[in-house]
PDB file of C-alpha atoms in Angstrom:
ATOM      1  CA  MET A  13      25.062  73.861 128.044  1.00  0.00           C
ATOM      2  CA  GLY A  14      21.622  72.227 127.877  1.00  0.00           C
ATOM      3  CA  GLU A  15      20.489  73.186 131.376  1.00  0.00           C
ATOM      4  CA  ASN A  16      22.518  76.356 131.825  1.00  0.00           C
ATOM      5  CA  LYS A  17      20.926  78.155 128.878  1.00  0.00           C
ATOM      6  CA  ARG A  18      17.662  78.451 130.827  1.00  0.00           C
ATOM      7  CA  GLU A  19      19.469  80.691 133.299  1.00  0.00           C
ATOM      8  CA  CYS A  20      20.865  83.057 130.633  1.00  0.00           C
ATOM      9  CA  GLY A  21      17.785  85.218 130.178  1.00  0.00           C
ATOM     10  CA  GLY A  22      18.619  88.870 130.726  1.00  0.00           C
ATOM     11  CA  ARG A  23      22.304  88.240 131.475  1.00  0.00           C
ATOM     12  CA  ASP A  24      25.588  88.983 129.766  1.00  0.00           C
ATOM     13  CA  CYS A  25      26.928  85.679 128.406  1.00  0.00           C
ATOM     14  CA  PHE A  26      30.381  84.689 127.174  1.00  0.00           C
ATOM     15  CA  VAL A  27      31.179  81.847 124.770  1.00  0.00           C
ATOM     16  CA  VAL A  28      34.818  80.747 124.575  1.00  0.00           C
ATOM     17  CA  GLN A  29      35.613  78.793 121.405  1.00  0.00           C
ATOM     18  CA  SER A  30      38.717  78.760 119.243  1.00  0.00           C
ATOM     19  CA  THR A  31      38.385  78.277 115.506  1.00  0.00           C
ATOM     20  CA  CYS A  32      41.529  76.211 115.136  1.00  0.00           C
ATOM     21  CA  TYR A  33      41.640  72.872 113.298  1.00  0.00           C
ATOM     22  CA  PRO A  34      39.064  71.571 112.438  1.00  0.00           C
ATOM     23  CA  VAL A  35      38.065  75.146 111.662  1.00  0.00           C
ATOM     24  CA  ASN A  36      34.646  74.548 110.128  1.00  0.00           C
ATOM     25  CA  GLU A  37      33.473  72.191 112.889  1.00  0.00           C
ATOM     26  CA  ASN A  38      34.576  74.595 115.620  1.00  0.00           C
ATOM     27  CA  LEU A  39      33.012  77.565 113.828  1.00  0.00           C
ATOM     28  CA  VAL A  40      29.658  75.802 113.479  1.00  0.00           C
ATOM     29  CA  GLU A  41      29.797  74.787 117.145  1.00  0.00           C
ATOM     30  CA  LEU A  42      30.420  78.429 118.104  1.00  0.00           C
ATOM     31  CA  LEU A  43      27.513  79.610 115.948  1.00  0.00           C
ATOM     32  CA  LEU A  44      25.183  77.030 117.482  1.00  0.00           C
ATOM     33  CA  MET A  45      26.137  78.101 121.007  1.00  0.00           C
ATOM     34  CA  ILE A  46      25.593  81.776 120.152  1.00  0.00           C
ATOM     35  CA  ASP A  47      22.217  80.984 118.607  1.00  0.00           C
ATOM     36  CA  ALA A  48      21.163  78.965 121.677  1.00  0.00           C
ATOM     37  CA  LEU A  49      22.065  81.894 123.940  1.00  0.00           C
ATOM     38  CA  LYS A  50      20.180  84.329 121.724  1.00  0.00           C
ATOM     39  CA  ARG A  51      17.092  82.111 121.802  1.00  0.00           C
ATOM     40  CA  SER A  52      17.312  81.891 125.600  1.00  0.00           C
ATOM     41  CA  SER A  53      17.060  85.711 125.782  1.00  0.00           C
ATOM     42  CA  ALA A  54      20.647  86.524 126.771  1.00  0.00           C
ATOM     43  CA  LYS A  55      21.049  90.286 127.265  1.00  0.00           C
ATOM     44  CA  ARG A  56      24.397  90.482 125.477  1.00  0.00           C
ATOM     45  CA  ILE A  57      26.528  87.723 123.917  1.00  0.00           C
ATOM     46  CA  THR A  58      30.312  88.016 123.776  1.00  0.00           C
ATOM     47  CA  ALA A  59      32.240  85.483 121.699  1.00  0.00           C
ATOM     48  CA  VAL A  60      35.777  84.963 122.988  1.00  0.00           C
ATOM     49  CA  ILE A  61      37.766  83.534 120.068  1.00  0.00           C
ATOM     50  CA  PRO A  62      41.431  83.026 121.018  1.00  0.00           C
ATOM     51  CA  TYR A  63      42.320  82.018 117.451  1.00  0.00           C
ATOM     52  CA  TYR A  64      40.297  83.522 114.584  1.00  0.00           C
ATOM     53  CA  GLY A  65      40.662  80.815 111.940  1.00  0.00           C
ATOM     54  CA  TYR A  66      39.869  82.887 108.866  1.00  0.00           C
ATOM     55  CA  ALA A  67      41.984  85.928 109.751  1.00  0.00           C
ATOM     56  CA  ARG A  68      44.501  85.335 106.960  1.00  0.00           C
ATOM     57  CA  GLN A  69      41.784  85.414 104.287  1.00  0.00           C
ATOM     58  CA  ASP A  70      41.316  89.164 104.523  1.00  0.00           C
ATOM     59  CA  ARG A  71      41.731  90.294 100.919  1.00  0.00           C
ATOM     60  CA  LYS A  72      40.950  89.308  97.360  1.00  0.00           C
ATOM     61  CA  ASP A  73      43.941  87.855  95.554  1.00  0.00           C
ATOM     62  CA  GLN A  74      41.889  86.871  92.497  1.00  0.00           C
ATOM     63  CA  PRO A  75      38.680  88.102  90.891  1.00  0.00           C
ATOM     64  CA  ARG A  76      35.396  86.634  92.179  1.00  0.00           C
ATOM     65  CA  VAL A  77      36.954  85.248  95.368  1.00  0.00           C
ATOM     66  CA  SER A  78      35.202  85.498  98.730  1.00  0.00           C
ATOM     67  CA  ILE A  79      36.768  87.482 101.569  1.00  0.00           C
ATOM     68  CA  SER A  80      36.289  84.780 104.175  1.00  0.00           C
ATOM     69  CA  ALA A  81      37.320  86.884 107.179  1.00  0.00           C
ATOM     70  CA  LYS A  82      34.526  89.374 106.434  1.00  0.00           C
ATOM     71  CA  LEU A  83      31.988  86.635 105.774  1.00  0.00           C
ATOM     72  CA  VAL A  84      32.715  84.923 109.093  1.00  0.00           C
ATOM     73  CA  ALA A  85      32.459  88.270 110.910  1.00  0.00           C
ATOM     74  CA  ASN A  86      29.039  88.846 109.296  1.00  0.00           C
ATOM     75  CA  ILE A  87      27.891  85.320 110.213  1.00  0.00           C
ATOM     76  CA  LEU A  88      28.847  85.913 113.854  1.00  0.00           C
ATOM     77  CA  THR A  89      26.674  89.028 113.830  1.00  0.00           C
ATOM     78  CA  SER A  90      23.781  87.173 112.230  1.00  0.00           C
ATOM     79  CA  ALA A  91      24.030  84.375 114.798  1.00  0.00           C
ATOM     80  CA  GLY A  92      23.619  86.940 117.582  1.00  0.00           C
ATOM     81  CA  ALA A  93      27.073  87.945 118.841  1.00  0.00           C
ATOM     82  CA  HIS A  94      27.156  91.525 120.146  1.00  0.00           C
ATOM     83  CA  ARG A  95      30.892  91.592 120.766  1.00  0.00           C
ATOM     84  CA  VAL A  96      33.980  89.521 119.888  1.00  0.00           C
ATOM     85  CA  ILE A  97      37.228  89.264 121.813  1.00  0.00           C
ATOM     86  CA  THR A  98      40.158  87.767 119.923  1.00  0.00           C
ATOM     87  CA  MET A  99      43.960  87.792 119.844  1.00  0.00           C
ATOM     88  CA  ASP A 100      46.642  88.544 117.270  1.00  0.00           C
ATOM     89  CA  LEU A 101      44.712  89.165 114.085  1.00  0.00           C
ATOM     90  CA  HIS A 102      46.773  88.705 110.938  1.00  0.00           C
ATOM     91  CA  ALA A 103      46.381  92.285 109.749  1.00  0.00           C
ATOM     92  CA  PRO A 104      44.842  95.477 111.167  1.00  0.00           C
ATOM     93  CA  GLN A 105      42.637  95.970 108.074  1.00  0.00           C
ATOM     94  CA  LEU A 106      40.449  93.158 109.366  1.00  0.00           C
ATOM     95  CA  GLN A 107      38.958  95.643 111.803  1.00  0.00           C
ATOM     96  CA  GLY A 108      37.456  97.491 108.820  1.00  0.00           C
ATOM     97  CA  PHE A 109      35.158  94.514 108.144  1.00  0.00           C
ATOM     98  CA  LEU A 110      33.587  94.602 111.554  1.00  0.00           C
ATOM     99  CA  THR A 111      30.235  96.209 112.198  1.00  0.00           C
ATOM    100  CA  TYR A 112      30.194  95.584 115.942  1.00  0.00           C
ATOM    101  CA  GLN A 113      32.587  95.827 118.841  1.00  0.00           C
ATOM    102  CA  TRP A 114      35.788  93.772 118.625  1.00  0.00           C
ATOM    103  CA  THR A 115      38.485  93.716 121.266  1.00  0.00           C
ATOM    104  CA  ILE A 116      41.854  92.563 120.025  1.00  0.00           C
ATOM    105  CA  LEU A 117      44.323  91.552 122.707  1.00  0.00           C
TER     106      LEU A 117
END
């Protein structure tokens, strides 16, 4: 990606990265790629995530527990993703967390 990011300015860019095991390492790698594209002036960044690793953590089962699916969705937005394409989310209520365009296949 080192040399290709220079050619991303003003273009629609796609990042394909699953968040399967090891989830945290793959998620951080995805966030770093999105940030690199944002800093290289990509017009629009679409994250293609075949497996959304935190999809099952979509509700609070105890008091003072984080809703990880929502937090990860917010982090993707903060990193610079304009759109996310994913498959087979655990539950449809996950779409309520999203503040940007998601396509669920």
